[in-house]
Amino acid sequence: MRPPSAAAAKDARMFREPRMFREPKVNLSPKVADEVKHSTCYMCACRCGVKVHIRDGKIRYIEGNRNHPVNKGVLCGKGSSGIMQHYSPARLHKPLKRVGERGAGEFVEIEWEEAMELARRRLDRIRRTDPKQFAFFTGRDQSQSLTGWWAMQFGTLNYAAHGGLCSVNMAAAGLYTIGGSFWEFGEPDWERAKYLLLFGVAEDHDSNPIKIGLGKMKARGAKVVSINPIRTGYSAIADEWIGLRPGTDGLFVLSLVHELINADAVDLDFLVRYCNAGWLVVQAPGEADHGLFARDADGEPLSYDKRASAFVNAKAADIAPAIVGEFILPDGRKAVPVFQLIAARYMDAAYAPAAVAPVCGVEASVIRRIAAEIAEIAFEQPIELDVAWTDWAGRTHDKIVGRPVAMHAMRGISAHSNGFQTCRAIHLLQCLIGAIECPGGFRFKPPFPKPIPPAQKPAGKTSAPMTPLPGMPLGFTSGPEDLLVDADGLPLRIDKAYSWEAPIAAHGLMHMVIANAWAGDPYKIDTLMLYMANMSWNSAMNTARTMEMLADKDASGEYKIPYIIYSDAYASEMVAYADLVLPDTTYLERWDCISLLDRPICDADGVADAIRQPVLAPDRDVRAFQSVLLDLGARLKLPGMTNEDGTPKYPGLYPDYLVNHERSPGIGPLAGWRGADGDADADGRGAVNPKQLDAYVANQCFWRHELAEHEKFYKFANKAYLDFAVRMGFISKAEPIVLQLYSEPLQKFRLAAEGHGPVQPPQDMRERLVSAFDPLPIWYAPYEEAAIDRKAFPLHALTQRPMIMYHSWGSQNAWLRQILGRNKLYIATAKAHQLGLEDDDWARVTSHNGSIKVQIQTMDGLNPDTVWTWNAIGKRAGAWNLDPEAPEARQGFLLNHLISERLPDPSPRSNSDPITGQAAWFDLCVRIEKCAPDEATSTPQFPALPRLAGLSPAPDINQYGADLSERRRGAK
Ligand code: SF4
């Protein structure tokens, strides 16, 4: 008898061993979590709702919250990787005190009490003598309404967050033109837009909402056009990519304006009703009132009413203002309507597609076609909603008309020295076609729109020991009289915000703080406190020099920046330069607030805010920075944080503050469930509710109020919405907000530069101010490009953050590193071949400021005159508790070394937009040459930082979750 075949034997066993079916080895219904807690993601700035699954006291996984207004269940790769952020080997464990030389990374661990007393004693002395000697700057934190208020209570004007090195041009240009802006201020009407223009949008910002929105648009067959030198991310899925030359977006847009005006494709009704198109502008060259609005005795702007044949209040209802022509005012002065100036300027041949095409690197025919497509969609395919609404003057309208062309812009246009005017140009284009705050167009997210400019002025003209500032340090200037300058016109702030270097510096100039403090320009400071800001590395221009400045000493051996306090959750490069380190929690270990007072999560249809709750208790000796600030404030006896008897006002620290703090009567950090019993009528404005946080937790950590249909559009002139906005405390009066095509504040600064008025700029700044502060959008060549020899530096060099990373945190995250563990310099394939470069060649990249060695990668889909790389992938060896030989350190690199914080100029100004002070990261010009690989490392390299006190060696292979998986495999 032959032995059975192997297959027959297996079959026989199968029949003899049926138990394997009765007792499966695989648990088909594993217990996923012991508990699920809701909170808000912080892996980027979108603030999506998350459900955190916890098992055996550890995070098992993170899921998107389907009910959340921001992400509706969508969770991106960053959000999922929050687990690795929470369990990162780079987490700080305990307060640290420097013991070695600054920059050497030598610390000892200390107790919190000692740390708090070190900070208190230092800050108390400063506050008793000269509060501005304390400078407080924060990075991409989400508690700026707290930090700004804290600085105000301390009495220092030297406060700002990271907006000045991010996208303040976009924010400020919007606020000075339409009362809001893109991203957190507004959004495309994703549901109805038929055509979307994306300008300079990288994929790290507004990540999930844009992805969801683009998905909707593409499903409907709407056209998406991306204007961006680099075709990655959203540009890669656009229907049309226009890879223009960096820094020329404004000229491209103004050429579209030229085409539309010449074609009569303009929404005159919108311009007359909602914009200042009919306001009269005085024409008196050389005089102190040239370019200002003609005003009546009450200071109201004038228009010429064609029906009444008279000058009337331009803001009055039911007038028929002339928008072209020339008028002689009753006092004999000449004036013309704003639209007349617009038409005269942009119909000029200088803006014709053929003229701008060579500058922008875009064919004239493309510009003409895009203009025609915009006109076709806006005027031949309007949307009408049968929704009756009432305007500010009480006039009812039975329809809402939409021009379904939406636009969105971000840092790509913003981070240039012409970025403010470029953003204004985009808003002008939107207004001309009537595509603002209408169905299918750009829509405001409450609390926007705000009055133009917002009423809050920057405080700090005077400061005194032991005295809070009279207002918040950051605000909005309307003219030279609001500047923070001394009698000689010199800056009062350490970053020179609100000086003649940056008169509308709404977010400060964080990129100049270290350089100015080091130089003692305009004065020396004592203590610099930074939060979540990697200012010695990827957030610094001129990184190597910045590290030198941070560690530099004067002749007496004292550090030129005497004391640095730093708070972060992780061992970033900046930690090594601190004297005192206050370790923060991760975002999953603390209470937090996404407030309407700050950067809320509203959408165009509703008002919303949110909280974070501690999902797990910290397993280290760390504290939430917001609570540390309130504790420090109470120890310093700052007025807002101390009761009359000297006891802390918020003994329960940040969660106590979130519930009990009132910024003005009835208005606090959280808008939902206010009123003693959480009464719905008290949403937005109401008494303190001691159980408010419980209500948020019960509602999955967010609150949202849906606007009524008749409140949703034309918010700047919609009576129901304006009344609602007053009740919520968004605006003080239910008055219409007139969109400012022509900006009188800009003209006021310009007049001062021309020698008018009591507050005038220094002589050497006047020419630049006159040319930049044009009250109508203009384009000028970015400053670095204009100052250097373009033949020596013929290429533009850009950085952007990838979709999978946002903070510099992201590039130490064990899961995200597997996607992108090193960066290369991307170059257009044809350009590379011209230069004799192939993939993986090493190349030397040189700017007017320095030189780096990097490895290159060719790509198509790139403007031929541009190279680019991912930012903040390159790490300093030893930082973030990574292996000093990690690819991020040895092959990764930063372009920052090439970017100077100063312009290449004999008397250098900061490398910033002249209006807002926005850091001009993207003005960088370079040349590139093939070089030998040497040791196949990027340069420059810096001495490796030692592992910080208290940190354990990171595992070679991070196997987080393996034990949980094992359990899952085991039958139960
Ligand atoms: S988009 Fe941003 S906030 Fe939303 S899940 Fe991703 S990382 Fe988190």
PDB file of N, CA, C and O and ligand atoms in Angstrom, residues 41 43-44 46-48 75-76 78-79 207-208, ligand 1:
ATOM      1  N   CYS A  41      -7.514  67.316  17.483  1.00  0.00           N
ATOM      2  CA  CYS A  41      -6.173  67.027  16.972  1.00  0.00           C
ATOM      3  C   CYS A  41      -5.308  68.287  17.011  1.00  0.00           C
ATOM      4  O   CYS A  41      -5.805  69.407  16.892  1.00  0.00           O
ATOM      5  N   MET A  43      -2.034  67.883  15.386  1.00  0.00           N
ATOM      6  CA  MET A  43      -0.901  67.519  14.535  1.00  0.00           C
ATOM      7  C   MET A  43      -0.742  68.523  13.397  1.00  0.00           C
ATOM      8  O   MET A  43       0.225  68.487  12.653  1.00  0.00           O
ATOM      9  N   CYS A  44      -1.750  69.382  13.203  1.00  0.00           N
ATOM     10  CA  CYS A  44      -1.569  70.565  12.379  1.00  0.00           C
ATOM     11  C   CYS A  44      -2.579  71.580  12.884  1.00  0.00           C
ATOM     12  O   CYS A  44      -3.179  71.395  13.945  1.00  0.00           O
ATOM     13  N   CYS A  46      -5.473  72.515  11.673  1.00  0.00           N
ATOM     14  CA  CYS A  46      -6.880  72.414  11.240  1.00  0.00           C
ATOM     15  C   CYS A  46      -7.849  72.176  12.391  1.00  0.00           C
ATOM     16  O   CYS A  46      -9.004  72.502  12.302  1.00  0.00           O
ATOM     17  N   ARG A  47      -7.358  71.539  13.444  1.00  0.00           N
ATOM     18  CA  ARG A  47      -8.149  71.290  14.651  1.00  0.00           C
ATOM     19  C   ARG A  47      -9.350  70.371  14.370  1.00  0.00           C
ATOM     20  O   ARG A  47     -10.496  70.684  14.672  1.00  0.00           O
ATOM     21  N   CYS A  48      -9.043  69.227  13.795  1.00  0.00           N
ATOM     22  CA  CYS A  48     -10.074  68.225  13.531  1.00  0.00           C
ATOM     23  C   CYS A  48     -10.495  67.550  14.833  1.00  0.00           C
ATOM     24  O   CYS A  48      -9.707  67.415  15.768  1.00  0.00           O
ATOM     25  N   LEU A  75      -9.591  61.704   8.920  1.00  0.00           N
ATOM     26  CA  LEU A  75      -8.363  61.845   9.688  1.00  0.00           C
ATOM     27  C   LEU A  75      -7.202  61.645   8.723  1.00  0.00           C
ATOM     28  O   LEU A  75      -7.175  60.680   7.968  1.00  0.00           O
ATOM     29  N   CYS A  76      -6.266  62.572   8.741  1.00  0.00           N
ATOM     30  CA  CYS A  76      -5.139  62.443   7.810  1.00  0.00           C
ATOM     31  C   CYS A  76      -4.017  61.638   8.458  1.00  0.00           C
ATOM     32  O   CYS A  76      -4.094  61.253   9.628  1.00  0.00           O
ATOM     33  N   LYS A  78      -1.145  62.609   9.417  1.00  0.00           N
ATOM     34  CA  LYS A  78      -0.573  63.284  10.591  1.00  0.00           C
ATOM     35  C   LYS A  78      -1.414  62.990  11.823  1.00  0.00           C
ATOM     36  O   LYS A  78      -0.892  62.680  12.893  1.00  0.00           O
ATOM     37  N   GLY A  79      -2.727  63.131  11.643  1.00  0.00           N
ATOM     38  CA  GLY A  79      -3.615  62.938  12.781  1.00  0.00           C
ATOM     39  C   GLY A  79      -3.514  61.534  13.345  1.00  0.00           C
ATOM     40  O   GLY A  79      -3.474  61.327  14.561  1.00  0.00           O
ATOM     41  N   SER A 207      -5.595  71.428   5.990  1.00  0.00           N
ATOM     42  CA  SER A 207      -5.354  70.165   5.315  1.00  0.00           C
ATOM     43  C   SER A 207      -6.647  69.390   5.029  1.00  0.00           C
ATOM     44  O   SER A 207      -7.048  69.246   3.868  1.00  0.00           O
ATOM     45  N   ASN A 208      -7.320  68.904   6.049  1.00  0.00           N
ATOM     46  CA  ASN A 208      -8.511  68.101   5.784  1.00  0.00           C
ATOM     47  C   ASN A 208      -9.644  68.895   5.141  1.00  0.00           C
ATOM     48  O   ASN A 208     -10.287  68.406   4.210  1.00  0.00           O
TER      49      ASN A 208
HETATM   50  S1  SF4 B   1      -5.756  67.768   9.109  1.00  0.00           S
HETATM   51 FE1  SF4 B   1      -4.504  68.439  10.860  1.00  0.00          FE
HETATM   52  S2  SF4 B   1      -5.896  68.582  12.601  1.00  0.00           S
HETATM   53 FE2  SF4 B   1      -6.899  67.347  10.977  1.00  0.00          FE
HETATM   54  S3  SF4 B   1      -6.393  65.216  11.425  1.00  0.00           S
HETATM   55 FE3  SF4 B   1      -4.840  65.944  10.038  1.00  0.00          FE
HETATM   56  S4  SF4 B   1      -3.217  66.703  11.394  1.00  0.00           S
HETATM   57 FE4  SF4 B   1      -5.029  66.520  12.631  1.00  0.00          FE
END
